[in-house]
Short mmCIF file of C-alpha atoms in Angstrom, two decimals:
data_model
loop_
_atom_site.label_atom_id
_atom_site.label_comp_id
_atom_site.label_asym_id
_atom_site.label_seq_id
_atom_site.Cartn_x
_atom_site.Cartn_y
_atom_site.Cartn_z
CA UNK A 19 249.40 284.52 178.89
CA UNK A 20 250.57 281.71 181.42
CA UNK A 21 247.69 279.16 181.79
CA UNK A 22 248.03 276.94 184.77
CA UNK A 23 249.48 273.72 183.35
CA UNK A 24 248.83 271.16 185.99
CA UNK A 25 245.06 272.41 185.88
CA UNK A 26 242.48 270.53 184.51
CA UNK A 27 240.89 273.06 182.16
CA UNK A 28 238.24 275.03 183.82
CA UNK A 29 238.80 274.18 187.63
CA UNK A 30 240.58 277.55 188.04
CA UNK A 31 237.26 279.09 188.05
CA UNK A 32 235.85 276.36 190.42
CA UNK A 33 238.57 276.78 192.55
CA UNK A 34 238.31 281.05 192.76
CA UNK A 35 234.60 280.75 193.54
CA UNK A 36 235.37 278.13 195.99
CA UNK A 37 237.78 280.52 197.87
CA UNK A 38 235.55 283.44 197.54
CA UNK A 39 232.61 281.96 198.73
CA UNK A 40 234.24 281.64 202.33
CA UNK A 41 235.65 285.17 202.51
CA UNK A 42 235.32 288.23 200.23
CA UNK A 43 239.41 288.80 199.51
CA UNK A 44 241.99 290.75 197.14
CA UNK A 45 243.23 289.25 195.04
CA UNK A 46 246.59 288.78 196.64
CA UNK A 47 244.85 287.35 199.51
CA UNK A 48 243.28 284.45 197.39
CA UNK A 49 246.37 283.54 196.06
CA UNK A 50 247.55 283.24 199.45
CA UNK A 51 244.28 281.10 200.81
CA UNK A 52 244.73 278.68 197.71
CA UNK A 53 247.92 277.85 198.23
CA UNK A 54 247.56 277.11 202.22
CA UNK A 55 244.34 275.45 202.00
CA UNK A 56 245.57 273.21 199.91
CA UNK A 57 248.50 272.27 201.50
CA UNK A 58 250.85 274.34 198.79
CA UNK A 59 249.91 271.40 195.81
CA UNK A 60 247.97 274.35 193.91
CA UNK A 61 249.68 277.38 192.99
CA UNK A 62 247.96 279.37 190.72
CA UNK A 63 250.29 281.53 188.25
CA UNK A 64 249.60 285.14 189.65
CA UNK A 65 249.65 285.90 186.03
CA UNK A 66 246.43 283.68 185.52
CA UNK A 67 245.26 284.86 188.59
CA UNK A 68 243.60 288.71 187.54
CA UNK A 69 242.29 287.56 183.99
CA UNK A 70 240.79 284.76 185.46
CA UNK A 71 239.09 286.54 188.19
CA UNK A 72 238.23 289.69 185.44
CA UNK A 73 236.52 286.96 183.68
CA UNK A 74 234.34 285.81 186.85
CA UNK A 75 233.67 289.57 187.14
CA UNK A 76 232.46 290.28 183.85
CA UNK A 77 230.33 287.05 183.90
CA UNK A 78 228.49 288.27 186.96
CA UNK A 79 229.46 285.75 189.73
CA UNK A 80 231.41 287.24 191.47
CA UNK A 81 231.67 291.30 191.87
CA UNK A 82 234.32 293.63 193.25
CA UNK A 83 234.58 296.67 195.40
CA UNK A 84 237.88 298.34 196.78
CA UNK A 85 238.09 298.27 200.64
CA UNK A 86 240.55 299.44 203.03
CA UNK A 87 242.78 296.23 204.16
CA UNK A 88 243.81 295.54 208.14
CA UNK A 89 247.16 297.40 207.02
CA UNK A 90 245.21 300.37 205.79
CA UNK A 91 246.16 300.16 202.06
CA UNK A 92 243.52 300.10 199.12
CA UNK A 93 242.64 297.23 197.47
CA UNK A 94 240.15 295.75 195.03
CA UNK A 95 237.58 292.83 197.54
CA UNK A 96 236.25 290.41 195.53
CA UNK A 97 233.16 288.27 196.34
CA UNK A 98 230.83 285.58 195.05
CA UNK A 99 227.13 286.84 193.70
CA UNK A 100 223.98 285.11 193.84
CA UNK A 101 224.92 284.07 190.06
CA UNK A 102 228.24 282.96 191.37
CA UNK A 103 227.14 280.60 194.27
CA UNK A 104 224.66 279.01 191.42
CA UNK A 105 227.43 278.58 189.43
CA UNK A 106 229.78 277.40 192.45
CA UNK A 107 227.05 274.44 193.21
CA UNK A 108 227.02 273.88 189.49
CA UNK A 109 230.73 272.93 189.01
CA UNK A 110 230.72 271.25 192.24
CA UNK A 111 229.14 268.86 191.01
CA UNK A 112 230.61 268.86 187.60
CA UNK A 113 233.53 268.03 189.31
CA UNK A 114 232.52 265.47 191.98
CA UNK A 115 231.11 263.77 188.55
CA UNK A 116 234.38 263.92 186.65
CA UNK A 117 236.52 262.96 189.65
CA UNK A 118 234.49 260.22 190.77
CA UNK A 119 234.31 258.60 186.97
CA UNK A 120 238.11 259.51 186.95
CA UNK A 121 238.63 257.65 190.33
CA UNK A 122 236.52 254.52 189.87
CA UNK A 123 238.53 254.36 186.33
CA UNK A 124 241.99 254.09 188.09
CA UNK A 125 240.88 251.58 190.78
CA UNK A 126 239.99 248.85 188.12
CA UNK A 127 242.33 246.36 189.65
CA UNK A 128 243.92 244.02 187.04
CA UNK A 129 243.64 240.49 187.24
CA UNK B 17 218.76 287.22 184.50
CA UNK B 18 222.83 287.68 184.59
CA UNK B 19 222.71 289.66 181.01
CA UNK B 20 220.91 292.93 183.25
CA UNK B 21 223.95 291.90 186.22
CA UNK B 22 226.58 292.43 183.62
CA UNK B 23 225.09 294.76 181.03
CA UNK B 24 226.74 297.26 183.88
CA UNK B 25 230.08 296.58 184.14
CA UNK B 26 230.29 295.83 180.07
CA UNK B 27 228.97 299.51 179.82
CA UNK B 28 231.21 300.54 182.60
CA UNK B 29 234.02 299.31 180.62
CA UNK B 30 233.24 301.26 177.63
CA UNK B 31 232.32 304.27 178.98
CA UNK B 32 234.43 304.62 182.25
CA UNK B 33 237.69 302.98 180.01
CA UNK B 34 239.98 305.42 181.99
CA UNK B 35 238.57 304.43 185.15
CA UNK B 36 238.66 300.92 184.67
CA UNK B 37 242.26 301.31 183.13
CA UNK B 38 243.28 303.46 186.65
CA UNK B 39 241.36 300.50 188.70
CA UNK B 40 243.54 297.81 186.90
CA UNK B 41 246.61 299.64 187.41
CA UNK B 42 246.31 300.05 191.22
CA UNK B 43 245.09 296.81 191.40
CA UNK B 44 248.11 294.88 190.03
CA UNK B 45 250.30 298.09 191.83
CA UNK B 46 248.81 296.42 195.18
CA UNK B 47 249.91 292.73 193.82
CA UNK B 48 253.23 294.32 193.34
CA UNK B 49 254.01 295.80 196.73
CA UNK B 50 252.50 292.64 198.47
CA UNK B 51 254.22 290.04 196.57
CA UNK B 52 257.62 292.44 196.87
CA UNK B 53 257.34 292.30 200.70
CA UNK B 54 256.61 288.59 200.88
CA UNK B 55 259.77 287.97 198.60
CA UNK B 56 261.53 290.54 200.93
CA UNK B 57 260.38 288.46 204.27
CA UNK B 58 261.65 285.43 202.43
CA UNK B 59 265.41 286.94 202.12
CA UNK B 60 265.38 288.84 198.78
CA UNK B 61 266.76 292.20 198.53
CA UNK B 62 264.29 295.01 197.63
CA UNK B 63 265.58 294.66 194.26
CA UNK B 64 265.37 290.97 193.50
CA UNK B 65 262.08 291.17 195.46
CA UNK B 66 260.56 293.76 193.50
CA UNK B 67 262.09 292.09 190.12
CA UNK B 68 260.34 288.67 191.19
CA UNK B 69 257.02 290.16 191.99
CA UNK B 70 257.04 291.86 188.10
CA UNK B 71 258.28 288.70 186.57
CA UNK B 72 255.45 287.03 188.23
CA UNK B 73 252.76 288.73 186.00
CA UNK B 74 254.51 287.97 183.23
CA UNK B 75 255.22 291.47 182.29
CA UNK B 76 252.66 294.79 183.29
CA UNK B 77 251.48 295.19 179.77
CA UNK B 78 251.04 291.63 179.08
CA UNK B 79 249.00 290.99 182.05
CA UNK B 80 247.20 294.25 181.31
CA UNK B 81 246.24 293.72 178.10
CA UNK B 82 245.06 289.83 179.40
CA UNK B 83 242.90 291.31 181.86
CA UNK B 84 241.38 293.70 179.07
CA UNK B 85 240.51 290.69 176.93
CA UNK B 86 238.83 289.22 179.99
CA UNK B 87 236.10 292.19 179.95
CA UNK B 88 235.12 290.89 176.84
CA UNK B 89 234.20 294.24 175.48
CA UNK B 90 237.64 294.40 173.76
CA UNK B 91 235.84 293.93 170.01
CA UNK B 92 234.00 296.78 170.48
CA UNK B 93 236.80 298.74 171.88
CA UNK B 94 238.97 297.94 169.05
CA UNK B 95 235.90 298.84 166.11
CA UNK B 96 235.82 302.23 168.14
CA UNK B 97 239.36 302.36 167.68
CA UNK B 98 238.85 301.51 164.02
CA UNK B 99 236.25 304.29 163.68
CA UNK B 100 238.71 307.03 165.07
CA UNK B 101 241.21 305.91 162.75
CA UNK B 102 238.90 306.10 159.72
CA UNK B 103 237.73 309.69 160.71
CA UNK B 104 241.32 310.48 160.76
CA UNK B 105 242.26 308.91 157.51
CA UNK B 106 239.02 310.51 155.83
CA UNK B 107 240.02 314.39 157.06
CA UNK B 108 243.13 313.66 155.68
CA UNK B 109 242.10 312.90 152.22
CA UNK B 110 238.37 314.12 152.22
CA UNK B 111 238.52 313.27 148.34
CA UNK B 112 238.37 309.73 148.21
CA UNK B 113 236.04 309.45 151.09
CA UNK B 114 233.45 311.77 148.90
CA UNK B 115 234.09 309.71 145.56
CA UNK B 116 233.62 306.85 147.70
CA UNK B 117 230.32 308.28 149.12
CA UNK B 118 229.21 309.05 145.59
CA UNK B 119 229.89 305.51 144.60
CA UNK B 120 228.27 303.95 147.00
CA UNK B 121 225.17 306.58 146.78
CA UNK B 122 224.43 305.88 142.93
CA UNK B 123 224.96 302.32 143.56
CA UNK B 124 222.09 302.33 145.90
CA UNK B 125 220.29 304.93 144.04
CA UNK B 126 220.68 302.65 140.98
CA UNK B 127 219.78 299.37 142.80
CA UNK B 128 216.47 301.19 144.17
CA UNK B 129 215.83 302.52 140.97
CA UNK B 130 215.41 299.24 139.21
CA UNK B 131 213.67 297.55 142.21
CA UNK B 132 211.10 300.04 141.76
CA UNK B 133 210.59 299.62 138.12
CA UNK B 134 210.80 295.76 138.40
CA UNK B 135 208.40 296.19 141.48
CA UNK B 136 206.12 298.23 139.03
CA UNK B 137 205.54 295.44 136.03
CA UNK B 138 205.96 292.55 138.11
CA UNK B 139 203.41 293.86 140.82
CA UNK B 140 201.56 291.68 142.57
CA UNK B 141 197.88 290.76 143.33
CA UNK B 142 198.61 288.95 146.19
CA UNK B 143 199.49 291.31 148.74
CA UNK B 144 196.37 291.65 150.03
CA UNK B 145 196.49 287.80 150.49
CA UNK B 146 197.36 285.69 153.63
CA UNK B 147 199.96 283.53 152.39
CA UNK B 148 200.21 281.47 155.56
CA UNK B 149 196.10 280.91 155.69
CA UNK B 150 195.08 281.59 151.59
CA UNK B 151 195.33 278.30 149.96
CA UNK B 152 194.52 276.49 146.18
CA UNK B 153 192.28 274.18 146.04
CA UNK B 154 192.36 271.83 143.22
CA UNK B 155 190.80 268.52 142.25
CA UNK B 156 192.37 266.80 139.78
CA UNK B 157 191.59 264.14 137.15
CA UNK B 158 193.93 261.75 135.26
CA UNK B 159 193.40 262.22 131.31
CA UNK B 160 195.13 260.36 129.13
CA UNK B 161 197.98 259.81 131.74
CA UNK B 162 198.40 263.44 132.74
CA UNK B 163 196.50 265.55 135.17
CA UNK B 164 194.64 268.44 134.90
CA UNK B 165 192.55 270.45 137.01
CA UNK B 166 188.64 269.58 137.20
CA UNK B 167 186.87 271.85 139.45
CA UNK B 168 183.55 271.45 139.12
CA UNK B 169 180.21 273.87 141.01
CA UNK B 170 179.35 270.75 142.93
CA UNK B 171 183.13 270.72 144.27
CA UNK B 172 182.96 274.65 144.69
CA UNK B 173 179.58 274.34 146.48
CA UNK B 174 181.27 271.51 149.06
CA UNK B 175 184.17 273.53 149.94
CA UNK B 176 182.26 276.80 150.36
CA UNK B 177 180.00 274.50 153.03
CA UNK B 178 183.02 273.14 154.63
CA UNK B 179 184.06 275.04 158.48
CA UNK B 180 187.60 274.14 157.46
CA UNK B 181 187.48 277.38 155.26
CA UNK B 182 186.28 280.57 156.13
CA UNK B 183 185.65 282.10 152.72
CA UNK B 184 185.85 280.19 148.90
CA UNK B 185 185.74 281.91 145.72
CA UNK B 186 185.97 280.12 142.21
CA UNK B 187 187.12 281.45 138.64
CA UNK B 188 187.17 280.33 135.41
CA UNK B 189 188.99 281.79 132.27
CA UNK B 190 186.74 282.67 129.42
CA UNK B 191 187.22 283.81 126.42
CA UNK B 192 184.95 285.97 124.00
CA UNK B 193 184.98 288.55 121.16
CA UNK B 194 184.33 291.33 121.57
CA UNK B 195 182.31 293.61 118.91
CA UNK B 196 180.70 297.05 118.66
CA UNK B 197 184.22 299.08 119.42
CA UNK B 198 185.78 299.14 116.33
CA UNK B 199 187.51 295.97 115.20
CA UNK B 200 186.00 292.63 116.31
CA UNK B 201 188.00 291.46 118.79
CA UNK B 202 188.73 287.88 121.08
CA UNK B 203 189.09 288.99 124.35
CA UNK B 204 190.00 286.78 127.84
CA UNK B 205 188.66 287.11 131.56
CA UNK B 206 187.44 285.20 134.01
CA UNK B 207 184.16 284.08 135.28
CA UNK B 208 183.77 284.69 138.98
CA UNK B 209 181.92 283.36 141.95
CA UNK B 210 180.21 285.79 144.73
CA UNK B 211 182.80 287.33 147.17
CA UNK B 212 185.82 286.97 144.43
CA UNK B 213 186.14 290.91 144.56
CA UNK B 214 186.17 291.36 148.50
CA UNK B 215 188.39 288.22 148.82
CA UNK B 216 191.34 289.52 146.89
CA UNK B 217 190.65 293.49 148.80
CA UNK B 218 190.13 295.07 144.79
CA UNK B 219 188.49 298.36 144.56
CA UNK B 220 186.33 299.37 141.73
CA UNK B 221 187.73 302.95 140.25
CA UNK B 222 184.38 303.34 138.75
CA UNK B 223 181.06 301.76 139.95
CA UNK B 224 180.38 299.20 141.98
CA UNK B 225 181.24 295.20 141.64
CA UNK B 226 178.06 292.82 141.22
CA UNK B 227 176.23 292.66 144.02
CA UNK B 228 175.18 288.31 144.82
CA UNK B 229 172.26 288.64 142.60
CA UNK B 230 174.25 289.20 139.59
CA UNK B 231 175.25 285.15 139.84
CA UNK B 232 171.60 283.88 140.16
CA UNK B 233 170.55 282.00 137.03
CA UNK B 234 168.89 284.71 134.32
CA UNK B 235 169.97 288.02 136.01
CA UNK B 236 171.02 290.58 133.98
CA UNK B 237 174.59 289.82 132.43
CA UNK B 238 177.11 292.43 133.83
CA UNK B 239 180.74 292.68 133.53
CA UNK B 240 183.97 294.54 134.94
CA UNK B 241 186.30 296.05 133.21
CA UNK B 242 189.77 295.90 133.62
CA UNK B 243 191.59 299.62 134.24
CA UNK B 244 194.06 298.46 130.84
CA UNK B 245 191.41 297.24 128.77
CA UNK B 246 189.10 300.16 129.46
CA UNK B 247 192.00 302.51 128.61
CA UNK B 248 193.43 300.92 125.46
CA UNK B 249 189.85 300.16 123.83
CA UNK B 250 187.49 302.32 124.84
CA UNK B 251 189.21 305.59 124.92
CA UNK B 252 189.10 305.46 129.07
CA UNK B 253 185.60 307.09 128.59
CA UNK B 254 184.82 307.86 131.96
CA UNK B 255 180.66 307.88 131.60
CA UNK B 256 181.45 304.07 131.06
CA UNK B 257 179.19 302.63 133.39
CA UNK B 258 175.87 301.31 132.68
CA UNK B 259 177.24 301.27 129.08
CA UNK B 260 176.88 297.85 127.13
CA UNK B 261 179.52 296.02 125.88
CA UNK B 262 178.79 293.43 123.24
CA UNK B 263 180.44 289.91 123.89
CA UNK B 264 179.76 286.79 121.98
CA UNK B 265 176.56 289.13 120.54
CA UNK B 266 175.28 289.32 124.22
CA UNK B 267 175.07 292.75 125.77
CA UNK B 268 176.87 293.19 129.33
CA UNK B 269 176.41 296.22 131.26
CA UNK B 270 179.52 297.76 132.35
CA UNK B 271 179.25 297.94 136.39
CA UNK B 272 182.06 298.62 137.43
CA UNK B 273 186.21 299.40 136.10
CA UNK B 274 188.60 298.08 138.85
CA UNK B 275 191.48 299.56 139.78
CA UNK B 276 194.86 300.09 138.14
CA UNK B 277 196.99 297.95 140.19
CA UNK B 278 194.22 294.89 140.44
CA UNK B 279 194.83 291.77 138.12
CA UNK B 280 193.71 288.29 138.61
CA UNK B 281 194.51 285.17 138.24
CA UNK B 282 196.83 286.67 135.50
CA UNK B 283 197.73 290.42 133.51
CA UNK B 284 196.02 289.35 130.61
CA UNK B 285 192.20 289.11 131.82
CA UNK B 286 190.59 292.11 130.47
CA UNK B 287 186.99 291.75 132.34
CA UNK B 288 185.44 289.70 134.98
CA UNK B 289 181.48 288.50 134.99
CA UNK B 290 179.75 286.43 137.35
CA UNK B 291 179.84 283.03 137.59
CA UNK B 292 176.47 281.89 137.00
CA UNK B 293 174.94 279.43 139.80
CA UNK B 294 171.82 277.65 139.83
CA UNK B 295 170.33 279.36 143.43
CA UNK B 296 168.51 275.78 143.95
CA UNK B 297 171.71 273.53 143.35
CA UNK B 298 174.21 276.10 144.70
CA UNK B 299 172.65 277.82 147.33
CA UNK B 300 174.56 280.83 148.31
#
């Protein structure tokens, strides 16, 4: 299974509930909203895409119910939980944490 | 709490598999046909298109099985699948899954077996005791560079007054010979304070245990049997009680035999009498 290399481990999940939390979407569709939000740096592997978002499933943040799509095809809606936002706001922060440490780290200025 | 949330879909998993399987399958069918067209509106042919869009998932089975493993239910799936394999093996050769049975039957017949006799001459006293609240009290005196236990009346009589204990009861060992049934013979018990009987739940097969009375200074000196000693040396006569045994060349009267399983503090007492206490030092 393809795990997305130039991801720090674990922000894939930040990332989905992120996207998910705006808009209930297929899967397809967050793939999509990933890549043009932000500004085509992050491109998840579609192949890490459906485990990953299984995985959210099964851990009860976010849940999933097939709609019909503008186009009038089938597809499987995903969307966050109460769980999910909890856990959304949790890694949030986790990540505004790490990023800032990471950030103050590379702006030592040498002397 | 998100264990009730997802005890659902892990159950769904299980028991809807073909469902679930179905759901995958036009799932990633959808991620197929969208990614083809976007490949197709980028300049592909339907071909290359529909080639990228598979490559993409790194192979249908691949990604299949990865999304299976993200359910998380995929060790019980498998011991399921064990299970149906093992029925399969065992109709196949129903002989070694019946010598197999057997085995395993006597060896568990066998274990219990011996438990039970073990259980039997190693049985204890002490399950009608409280192991987390029953305690031993001892005081202890340095002789001669070792210690040994010194319990005195006084010392019982403190402890019985202290809150910290709900109930005390003392014993001592004693030892006497017995005469008047055949052969003179030494014989060891145990002196005991009021409430030893009820403390440690024993029953009396025959009569009654002494009542309080029986420990004031100059009562009438009684004794319990034990159910062994009763049987082995006097014939397990059962119009025992208010009989008189002779010990030391001092008549007890026989009040009471207790039961089988009852020994204490050890197998070998054969009787218990009551601890004499002086009512005006040790009042009860």
């Amino acid at each position: 299974m393809s795990k997305p290399a130039d991801l720090v481990q674990g922000t894939l999940d930040l990332l989905l509930l992120k996207i998910l939390a705006l808009d209930p979407l297929h899967a397809w569709a967050v793939a999509q909203r990933l890549k043009q939000v932000s500004g085509d740096i992050l491109q998840v592997s579609d192949g890490s895409l459906y485990p990953a978002l299984h995985k959210l499933e099964q851990s009860g943040w976010v849940t999933a119910e097939w709609k019909t799509t503008e186009a009038g095809r089938r597809a499987k809606f995903y969307s966050l939980t109460p769980h999910g936002r909890e856990a959304l706001e949790r890694e949030t922060q986790n990540w505004q944490r790490l990023s800032g440490a990471i950030a103050r780290v590379i702006e030592i200025q040498e002397v | 709490m998100r264990f009730f949330y997802t005890l659902p879909l892990k159950l769904r998993s299980l028991l809807r598999r073909n469902q679930v399987e179905r759901d995958l399958e036009d799932e990633l069918a959808f991620y197929l046909e969208q990614r083809t067209a976007h490949e197709i509106s980028l300049g592909h042919t339907p071909e290359e298109a529909a080639r990228i869009a598979r490559r993409a998932l790194d192979g249908m089975d691949r990604q299949k099985e990865a999304c299976r493993d993200a359910r998380g239910t995929q060790h019980l799936e498998n011991f399921f699948a064990d299970l149906r394999f093992g029925m399969r093996a065992w109709r196949k050769t129903p002989g070694i899954w019946l010598l197999a049975t057997l085995t395993l039957g006597l060896g568990i017949g066998a274990n219990s077996s011996i438990f039970s006799i073990v259980e039997a001459i190693f049985r204890s006293p002490l399950s009608s005791l409280d192991l987390t609240r029953d305690v031993t009290i001892n005081a202890v005196q340095s002789h001669q560079g070792r210690e040994r236990a010194a319990n005195t009346l006084d010392e019982y009589r403190i402890w019985r007054s202290m809150p910290a204990f709900d109930s005390v009861i003392a014993y001592r060992p004693h030892e006497a010979v017995a005469t008047g049934i055949g052969e003179p013979e030494r014989v060891a018990g145990q002196l005991v304070s009021p409430g030893f009987f009820s403390f440690l739940s024993a029953q009396a097969a025959l009569g009654a245990f002494p009542a309080e009375a029986a420990h004031l200074e100059g009562a009438l000196p009684q004794i319990v049997l034990s159910h062994d000693y009763r049987r082995n040396r006097l014939n397990a006569n059962p119009a025992i009680i208010g009989q008189t045994l002779r010990l030391d060349g001092k008549p007890y009267a026989i009040v009471a035999v207790a039961e089988r399983d009852f020994w204490f503090p050890d197998t070998r007492a054969a009787f218990w009498m009551p601890l004499a206490i002086d009512p005006q030092a040790h009042p009860l």
